[in-house]
Amino acid sequence: MKLLILAIDSATPVAGVALLTEEKLLKEEFSNYKKTHSETLMVMIDRVMKECECNLDELTAIALSIGPGSFTGLRIGMATVKGLSQAKAIPLVAIPTLDAIAHNITGTKALVCPLLDARKQEVYTAFYAVGNTYPQRLGDIMACSPEDFVEAALEKAGEQGQDGFILLGDGYYRYREFFQEKLGDRIKEVPLHLALPRASAVGSLAIDKVRQEDYADPLELRPLYIRLSEAEYRLGKGEL
Amino acid sequence: MKDILILGIETSCDETAAAIVKNGRHILSNVINSQISIHQQFGGVVPEVASRKHIENIAGVVDMAFKEAGLEYSDIDAVAVANAPGLVGALLVGVSFAKGFAYAIDKPLIAVNHLQGHIYANFLEHENISFPAICLVVSGGHTSLLYMKSRGDLKLIGETRDDAAGEAFDKVARFLGLGYPGGPAIQKAAQNGLAGRYKLPRVFMDRNNYEFSFSGLKTAAMNLWRKSEKQGDANISDLAAEFQEALVEVLVDKTVRAGLEYKVNTLLMAGGVAANQKLRNMLKKRAEETGLQLYFPALQLCTDNAAMIAGDAHYYYINEQFAPLTLNAHPGLWSL
Ligand SMILES: [Zn+2]
């Protein structure tokens, strides 16, 4: 049976919806304009489905970018997807947002470092080695200051024998000057169309998981926040 | 005529709720997953924590609503959701889920104002409520008096200028170490106390208008407590009783006066604080004395629930007032 996957991303200011089979990206919508996801996402889904004359019943799975990212953005996407999948019993595939951004990159010896603006002077990041295959994540996803990121990236590149750094994602552009100053021409930038999360990459990463039926439990699935809420954090510190 | 079955979803504050109501009257299921025990450790509702719990609970709560009603997803005629007012991040979970669910089963989406839902809780239980009516909406977020010309025609005639009544209960309970939520905590402490041993002001503002203010009463209660603690004669039950009485007296007085002045036959009460026993008893007594017909919802329908959302939505369904896929959540909208 042919796989048909609807992929959704609303983790950052970008909203994206894509429909794909194993062989073909059928349609993709990408929006990085200031309208809120709650007003746009469902309309984008509807447009993608209608234009491809696709019925929800035909979907093999829905792939979702689960974070890290904006807490509210993540929940808008996840709640929408939970509603869709529950009503029609469509399996869900959870894809970490940073994995999807790293998936924009192929064939490089450089260390791939997707960065998302985490506010509070921090970024969400993880390191990926590409080599001759798809990007493989090296270690955990973390929230850290740009300074700590630079330190960790230098260490990781040393371990891996990698020289350059591919920095991408909105967290890179937010602190670009600082990163340029610290890492200079070892930074390789990517063209604009690869710099931010793409729903097509979320869907593409989901293909293998769908083949293996590596599905998320819709009752258990929750966003990958990485951070505690402010109140939980303070409670843990004994400030409340 | 065919029965109309509506799924209601409610996530405006700290309850994740789903319910199925038939023909706007018969509650087939009413599932509420309360987060009270989680927020207790923070001394009040933390918006981000509430939103996180909603996304964890929503799918299970909706599923349970269908199981309890003995229905399949495809059996319902519409999906209704509270989209204002409330905590915006919390509302968005319900709104987004409702959109996805309604879209998938290809049924209309209906947006319901949460406060209007509270008012509608009266109609779930009582038939033939006659209009015009005065409605007191009293909760942790609101203290408002409304003039209702008919079921859907409401006019705000007065509201609180500072704290909502429920908010004042919460703050004083927290100050006295009685816990959260404050309304039930103060009501419980007051049972062993006597109003009048402490003297707190009845803050009427202008006797001729319908505005409320509870911030001064709250401060007076806190000051009185500090003072009596110093004197060594502090009695928490007596203070709780006096505070409750001072707050309730003002609510009752202004509500009854509005009823008489606007020449209505009916008084309605709605919202979480409408579950307060003192308020229910006192308003009942005054309504009887003045010949006004009083209605209030059963205790479990006073606090946040989705049956009131599904019930209110029936009216929109009949009038084919459906929401678009662009529906958003609004924190403070009084769209009445
Ligand atoms: Zn409420």
XYZ file of C-alpha atoms and ligand atoms in Angstrom:
577
model
C 0.000 0.000 0.000
C 1.185 3.462 -0.851
C 1.903 5.726 2.100
C 0.148 9.068 2.283
C 1.322 11.437 5.017
C 0.001 14.804 6.143
C 2.754 16.750 7.917
C 2.234 19.746 10.198
C 4.574 22.211 11.844
C 3.642 25.175 14.044
C 6.552 25.142 16.499
C 7.969 28.559 15.643
C 6.608 31.690 13.906
C 6.547 29.466 10.806
C 3.422 27.462 10.055
C 3.724 24.639 7.552
C 1.540 21.913 6.093
C 2.633 19.301 3.558
C 1.142 16.250 1.893
C 3.445 13.560 0.556
C 3.813 9.962 -0.485
C 7.071 8.004 -0.264
C 7.938 9.092 -3.793
C 6.449 12.484 -4.144
C 5.896 15.731 -2.282
C 2.395 16.586 -3.478
C 1.912 19.998 -1.908
C 3.488 22.181 0.707
C 2.381 25.425 2.325
C 4.857 27.522 4.262
C 3.920 30.722 6.040
C 6.214 32.997 7.991
C 3.905 35.954 8.121
C 2.676 37.472 11.366
C -0.797 35.924 11.476
C -1.369 33.631 14.425
C -1.302 29.884 13.865
C -4.730 29.483 15.422
C -6.200 31.510 12.563
C -4.152 30.005 9.745
C -3.199 26.396 10.446
C -6.552 24.667 9.986
C -7.233 26.719 6.861
C -3.864 25.634 5.430
C -4.654 21.992 6.194
C -8.021 22.333 4.480
C -6.438 23.926 1.412
C -3.749 21.273 1.088
C -6.261 18.425 1.423
C -8.751 19.963 -1.015
C -6.217 20.898 -3.670
C -4.820 17.388 -3.662
C -8.349 15.963 -3.726
C -7.413 14.006 -0.650
C -9.748 12.731 2.013
C -8.661 12.321 5.632
C -9.677 8.650 5.432
C -6.948 8.077 2.860
C -4.120 9.221 5.151
C -1.699 6.593 6.426
C -0.528 8.913 9.197
C -0.244 12.507 10.365
C 3.298 13.649 11.186
C 3.714 16.464 13.689
C 6.623 18.680 14.632
C 6.487 18.355 18.436
C 9.074 20.910 19.569
C 10.926 22.451 21.158
C 9.531 25.828 20.173
C 6.866 28.303 21.212
C 4.744 26.595 23.882
C 1.508 28.021 22.502
C 2.439 27.339 18.876
C 3.243 23.725 19.725
C -0.071 23.265 21.503
C -2.078 24.774 18.639
C -0.523 22.268 16.245
C -0.789 19.341 18.613
C -4.383 20.031 19.680
C -5.432 20.386 16.035
C -3.697 17.143 15.124
C -5.095 15.308 18.149
C -8.592 16.395 17.099
C -8.082 15.247 13.506
C -6.441 11.959 14.380
C -8.836 11.018 17.178
C -11.949 11.605 15.094
C -10.694 9.411 12.248
C -8.326 7.079 14.138
C -5.372 8.250 12.038
C -1.976 7.202 13.459
C 0.355 9.968 14.657
C 4.087 10.302 14.150
C 6.030 12.649 16.449
C 9.061 14.412 14.964
C 11.320 16.684 17.072
C 11.403 20.095 15.390
C 15.205 20.356 15.458
C 15.475 16.964 13.700
C 13.261 18.337 10.965
C 15.356 21.484 10.511
C 18.577 19.442 10.415
C 16.895 17.303 7.743
C 17.035 20.315 5.406
C 20.760 19.624 5.083
C 22.468 16.744 3.271
C 26.006 15.797 2.225
C 28.301 17.824 4.449
C 31.249 17.169 6.715
C 30.325 20.147 8.877
C 28.518 19.901 12.222
C 24.854 20.769 11.612
C 23.449 22.952 14.382
C 19.793 23.971 14.130
C 19.025 26.782 16.589
C 15.621 28.011 17.661
C 15.003 31.246 19.509
C 13.973 30.169 23.024
C 13.660 33.766 24.346
C 15.173 34.642 27.735
C 18.522 34.983 25.962
C 18.610 31.285 25.146
C 18.358 28.947 22.176
C 17.045 25.421 21.737
C 19.645 23.375 19.937
C 21.167 19.963 19.218
C 24.093 18.743 17.120
C 23.862 16.596 14.012
C 26.470 14.763 11.920
C 25.520 14.218 8.292
C 28.367 12.433 6.496
C 27.011 10.410 3.609
C 23.602 9.771 5.103
C 20.830 11.765 6.690
C 21.615 13.903 9.724
C 22.086 11.847 12.887
C 21.527 13.604 16.192
C 24.516 13.515 18.550
C 23.136 13.731 22.085
C 20.209 15.517 23.643
C 18.173 18.529 22.669
C 18.941 21.391 25.068
C 18.116 24.967 25.980
C 21.221 27.093 26.568
C 22.715 30.554 26.172
C 24.427 31.426 22.875
C 27.727 31.467 24.811
C 27.219 27.923 26.107
C 26.175 26.821 22.648
C 29.442 28.063 21.128
C 31.463 26.268 23.781
C 29.563 23.014 23.318
C 29.702 23.257 19.517
C 33.495 23.708 19.541
C 33.859 20.698 21.817
C 31.493 18.553 19.739
C 33.232 19.501 16.479
C 36.573 18.553 18.046
C 35.259 15.139 19.127
C 33.772 14.462 15.722
C 36.776 15.768 13.785
C 34.530 18.263 12.048
C 35.733 21.623 11.031
C 32.854 23.816 9.926
C 29.471 24.570 11.445
C 26.230 24.830 9.578
C 24.080 27.145 11.683
C 20.447 27.576 10.785
C 17.035 28.241 12.314
C 15.598 31.470 13.747
C 17.882 31.195 16.800
C 20.879 31.574 14.540
C 19.574 34.766 12.921
C 18.615 36.186 16.292
C 22.246 35.970 17.548
C 24.013 35.987 14.188
C 26.477 38.746 15.028
C 27.569 37.033 18.206
C 28.031 33.655 16.465
C 29.965 35.301 13.604
C 32.217 36.972 16.098
C 32.926 33.718 17.959
C 33.081 31.195 15.117
C 34.002 33.480 12.204
C 34.302 31.899 8.780
C 33.939 28.406 10.173
C 30.188 29.108 9.928
C 28.532 27.992 6.738
C 25.163 29.585 6.153
C 22.363 27.966 4.199
C 20.166 29.510 1.532
C 16.947 31.126 2.682
C 14.632 28.286 1.643
C 16.483 25.823 3.907
C 16.932 28.012 6.948
C 13.663 27.344 8.796
C 11.506 24.313 9.641
C 9.613 22.826 6.704
C 6.569 20.609 7.000
C 7.915 18.647 4.037
C 10.987 17.743 6.118
C 8.734 16.666 9.001
C 6.831 14.439 6.582
C 9.943 13.098 4.940
C 11.407 12.128 8.328
C 8.144 10.400 9.179
C 8.295 7.970 6.244
C 10.592 5.468 7.942
C 8.629 5.679 11.182
C 5.392 5.016 9.333
C 6.952 1.997 7.612
C 7.954 0.668 11.029
C 4.588 1.699 12.511
C 6.488 3.700 15.095
C 3.426 5.684 16.145
C 2.809 8.002 19.082
C -0.022 7.250 21.513
C -2.460 10.141 20.992
C -3.536 10.004 24.644
C 0.048 10.240 25.872
C 1.550 12.566 23.272
C 2.626 15.959 24.560
C 4.901 18.687 23.232
C 8.642 18.472 23.711
C 8.973 21.587 25.862
C 12.560 21.002 27.091
C 11.876 23.688 29.677
C 9.666 23.584 32.754
C 7.058 26.295 33.044
C 8.277 29.330 34.961
C 6.098 28.451 37.977
C 7.322 24.834 38.135
C 10.871 26.041 37.841
C 10.452 28.456 40.753
C 8.623 25.827 42.804
C 11.574 23.481 42.273
C 13.870 26.226 43.499
C 11.768 26.724 46.600
C 10.771 30.256 45.649
C 7.062 29.621 45.830
C -38.021 16.367 14.710
C -34.619 14.718 14.767
C -32.644 14.973 18.012
C -29.699 17.366 17.929
C -26.574 16.069 19.688
C -23.792 18.545 20.417
C -20.318 17.887 21.776
C -19.127 20.734 24.013
C -15.489 21.423 24.865
C -14.340 23.727 27.667
C -10.701 24.607 28.506
C -10.878 28.262 29.518
C -9.208 27.936 32.927
C -8.202 24.910 34.973
C -10.798 22.304 34.048
C -10.509 20.195 30.912
C -14.120 19.343 30.153
C -16.216 17.689 27.452
C -19.934 16.936 27.412
C -22.638 15.792 25.054
C -26.036 17.456 25.333
C -29.197 16.489 23.464
C -31.521 19.217 22.198
C -29.937 21.803 24.471
C -31.534 20.197 27.544
C -30.550 16.625 28.212
C -27.033 16.011 29.473
C -25.879 12.649 28.098
C -22.392 12.993 29.530
C -20.489 15.667 31.436
C -16.802 14.858 31.951
C -14.606 17.220 33.947
C -10.916 16.684 34.568
C -10.087 19.179 37.289
C -6.537 20.436 37.761
C -7.249 21.887 41.199
C -4.819 19.563 42.997
C -2.033 20.582 40.586
C -2.590 24.317 40.977
C -2.971 24.063 44.751
C 0.809 23.808 45.150
C 1.153 27.165 43.361
C -1.603 28.832 45.401
C -3.640 29.622 42.290
C -4.045 28.817 38.623
C -0.784 29.052 36.677
C -1.690 29.696 33.017
C 1.225 27.774 31.447
C 0.704 24.793 33.753
C -3.036 24.807 32.952
C -2.337 24.831 29.204
C 0.079 21.926 29.553
C -2.495 19.872 31.437
C -5.185 20.628 28.848
C -3.110 19.245 25.967
C -2.401 16.099 28.002
C -6.019 15.566 29.006
C -8.135 16.732 26.090
C -8.164 13.558 23.983
C -9.024 11.311 26.929
C -11.714 13.645 28.252
C -13.448 13.860 24.857
C -13.253 10.109 24.411
C -14.791 9.606 27.858
C -17.661 11.975 26.997
C -18.589 9.726 24.055
C -18.184 6.521 26.056
C -20.408 7.783 28.890
C -23.036 8.900 26.400
C -22.768 5.587 24.547
C -22.222 7.349 21.239
C -19.879 7.119 18.253
C -17.955 10.178 17.131
C -20.010 10.364 13.956
C -23.312 10.455 15.892
C -23.007 14.100 16.895
C -24.342 17.025 14.884
C -21.875 19.763 15.875
C -18.810 20.556 17.971
C -19.079 23.552 20.309
C -16.156 25.156 22.084
C -15.668 28.001 24.565
C -13.379 30.512 22.827
C -13.671 33.511 25.198
C -13.080 34.797 27.791
C -10.386 32.991 29.769
C -6.690 32.174 29.717
C -5.794 32.494 26.056
C -3.247 29.656 25.981
C -5.721 27.369 27.733
C -8.625 28.349 25.455
C -6.464 27.682 22.387
C -6.089 24.004 23.274
C -9.853 23.498 23.260
C -10.405 25.693 20.208
C -7.685 23.938 18.160
C -8.832 20.469 19.175
C -12.465 21.316 18.409
C -11.519 22.599 14.950
C -9.582 19.447 14.076
C -12.312 17.173 15.439
C -15.212 19.004 13.761
C -13.316 19.157 10.477
C -12.540 15.446 10.566
C -16.137 14.360 11.195
C -17.348 17.037 8.776
C -19.726 18.691 11.224
C -20.153 22.397 12.020
C -18.066 24.197 14.613
C -19.808 26.510 17.104
C -18.094 29.162 19.230
C -19.598 29.807 22.665
C -18.825 32.608 25.094
C -17.811 30.972 28.367
C -19.786 33.422 30.523
C -22.873 33.029 28.399
C -22.367 29.298 28.923
C -22.428 29.843 32.688
C -25.708 31.730 32.361
C -27.082 28.971 30.144
C -26.478 26.420 32.903
C -29.783 27.718 34.348
C -31.662 26.774 31.163
C -30.230 23.262 31.189
C -32.256 22.557 34.301
C -35.194 24.921 34.304
C -37.852 25.195 31.665
C -40.002 28.253 31.067
C -37.711 30.843 32.610
C -39.552 34.091 31.974
C -37.975 37.290 30.706
C -36.892 39.967 31.237
C -34.461 38.836 33.936
C -31.511 40.086 35.941
C -28.531 37.752 36.020
C -25.659 37.865 38.494
C -22.531 36.303 36.982
C -20.102 35.718 39.787
C -16.863 33.752 39.489
C -13.105 33.927 39.926
C -12.815 36.178 36.899
C -16.105 38.083 36.891
C -18.665 39.858 38.993
C -21.260 41.301 36.661
C -24.936 42.162 36.659
C -26.729 41.687 33.367
C -30.143 42.722 32.164
C -31.546 39.986 29.931
C -34.368 41.022 27.635
C -34.517 37.536 26.192
C -32.452 34.363 25.990
C -29.800 35.870 23.724
C -30.194 39.592 24.411
C -27.979 40.664 27.306
C -26.886 44.059 28.525
C -24.211 44.681 31.131
C -25.556 47.025 33.842
C -22.702 46.840 36.323
C -19.534 44.967 37.206
C -16.622 44.951 39.613
C -14.118 47.772 39.428
C -11.311 45.699 40.907
C -11.268 42.106 42.166
C -13.894 39.608 41.100
C -15.758 38.031 44.053
C -14.074 34.652 43.514
C -10.716 36.360 43.264
C -11.307 38.082 46.624
C -12.224 34.700 48.139
C -9.028 33.196 46.699
C -6.778 35.995 47.938
C -8.188 36.088 51.454
C -8.139 32.277 51.728
C -4.536 32.233 50.591
C -3.650 34.960 53.097
C -5.334 33.032 55.908
C -3.622 29.816 54.848
C -6.961 28.135 54.106
C -5.880 26.853 50.686
C -7.113 27.001 47.115
C -9.722 27.383 45.709
C -10.733 30.077 48.168
C -14.541 30.011 47.877
C -15.069 26.463 49.187
C -12.194 26.929 51.697
C -13.755 30.055 53.242
C -17.239 28.549 53.190
C -15.908 25.555 55.107
C -14.036 27.650 57.689
C -17.091 29.919 58.096
C -19.296 26.973 59.112
C -17.660 26.954 62.533
C -17.700 30.709 62.921
C -20.131 33.510 63.510
C -20.495 36.589 61.345
C -20.628 39.830 63.341
C -17.961 39.042 65.938
C -15.549 40.764 63.603
C -16.810 43.880 61.865
C -16.033 44.295 58.184
C -17.476 46.994 55.916
C -20.224 46.358 53.359
C -18.782 48.124 50.330
C -21.720 49.350 48.273
C -19.911 52.066 46.352
C -22.800 54.171 45.083
C -26.055 52.644 46.319
C -27.721 53.817 43.116
C -25.536 51.970 40.656
C -24.584 48.350 40.087
C -20.825 48.570 40.378
C -18.937 46.349 42.811
C -15.601 46.632 44.592
C -14.052 43.869 46.686
C -10.453 44.981 46.898
C -11.089 47.210 49.947
C -12.997 44.468 51.761
C -10.149 42.057 51.077
C -7.591 44.493 52.511
C -9.783 45.250 55.534
C -10.070 41.516 56.268
C -6.306 41.068 56.058
C -5.634 44.074 58.310
C -8.202 42.949 60.843
C -6.598 39.511 60.934
C -3.107 40.913 61.505
C -4.412 43.140 64.279
C -6.289 40.384 66.106
C -3.327 38.035 65.772
C -1.221 40.625 67.588
C -3.863 40.948 70.270
C -3.925 37.157 70.609
C -7.687 36.794 70.085
C -7.678 35.682 66.456
C -10.459 33.336 65.356
C -10.160 32.242 61.753
C -13.682 30.823 61.542
C -15.284 34.044 62.759
C -13.269 36.093 60.299
C -14.118 33.743 57.414
C -17.817 33.981 58.354
C -17.771 37.772 58.542
C -15.848 38.126 55.274
C -18.231 35.787 53.467
C -21.239 37.604 54.866
C -19.901 41.057 53.972
C -19.252 39.994 50.400
C -22.496 38.091 49.933
C -24.671 40.854 51.409
C -23.498 43.310 48.781
C -24.027 40.833 45.945
C -27.537 40.024 47.156
C -28.517 43.626 47.802
C -27.484 44.902 44.382
C -28.976 41.931 42.549
C -32.373 42.253 44.231
C -32.392 46.027 43.802
C -31.635 45.615 40.085
C -34.500 43.134 39.859
C -36.930 45.619 41.385
C -35.678 48.647 39.534
C -35.726 46.971 36.127
C -39.148 45.505 36.976
C -38.269 41.947 36.051
C -39.904 38.772 37.319
C -36.819 36.647 37.297
C -33.396 36.569 38.926
C -30.663 34.244 37.647
C -27.302 33.394 39.073
C -24.306 31.851 37.311
C -20.623 31.104 37.768
C -18.452 29.307 40.306
C -19.295 31.588 43.259
C -22.993 30.828 42.649
C -22.136 27.514 44.333
C -21.623 29.380 47.626
C -24.273 28.207 50.072
C -24.539 31.503 51.946
C -25.131 33.349 48.674
C -27.724 30.821 47.516
C -29.620 30.952 50.829
C -29.523 34.700 51.277
C -30.559 35.466 47.711
C -33.337 32.880 47.924
C -34.689 34.500 51.068
C -34.595 38.021 49.626
C -36.122 36.865 46.329
C -39.011 35.265 48.201
C -39.541 38.414 50.275
C -39.683 40.584 47.165
C -41.698 38.219 44.985
C -38.953 37.600 42.455
C -38.527 34.167 40.884
C -34.953 32.967 41.470
C -33.056 30.296 39.552
C -29.565 28.996 40.008
C -27.835 25.940 38.566
C -27.136 22.753 40.493
C -23.789 22.848 42.275
C -21.930 20.782 39.676
C -23.146 23.068 36.880
C -22.035 26.296 38.610
C -18.335 25.631 38.222
C -16.715 25.267 34.796
C -18.155 22.448 32.721
C -18.789 21.647 29.074
C -22.478 20.793 29.370
C -23.215 24.520 29.624
C -21.202 25.055 26.416
C -22.927 22.247 24.514
C -26.313 23.420 25.831
C -25.825 27.043 24.859
C -24.592 25.935 21.423
C -28.003 24.422 20.635
C -29.369 27.934 20.133
C -26.587 28.704 17.636
C -27.138 25.396 15.863
C -30.827 26.110 15.330
C -29.952 29.536 13.945
C -27.101 28.100 11.856
C -24.576 30.413 13.463
C -21.415 28.462 12.805
C -17.776 29.413 13.348
C -15.141 29.427 10.582
C -11.876 27.454 10.641
C -10.139 30.754 11.387
C -11.819 30.867 14.836
C -9.443 32.283 17.436
C -9.440 32.439 21.247
C -9.906 35.749 23.061
C -8.909 36.347 26.686
C -11.242 39.175 27.613
C -14.051 39.385 25.136
C -17.547 40.125 26.382
C -19.099 39.301 23.042
C -22.684 39.331 24.163
Zn -16.064 29.905 34.417
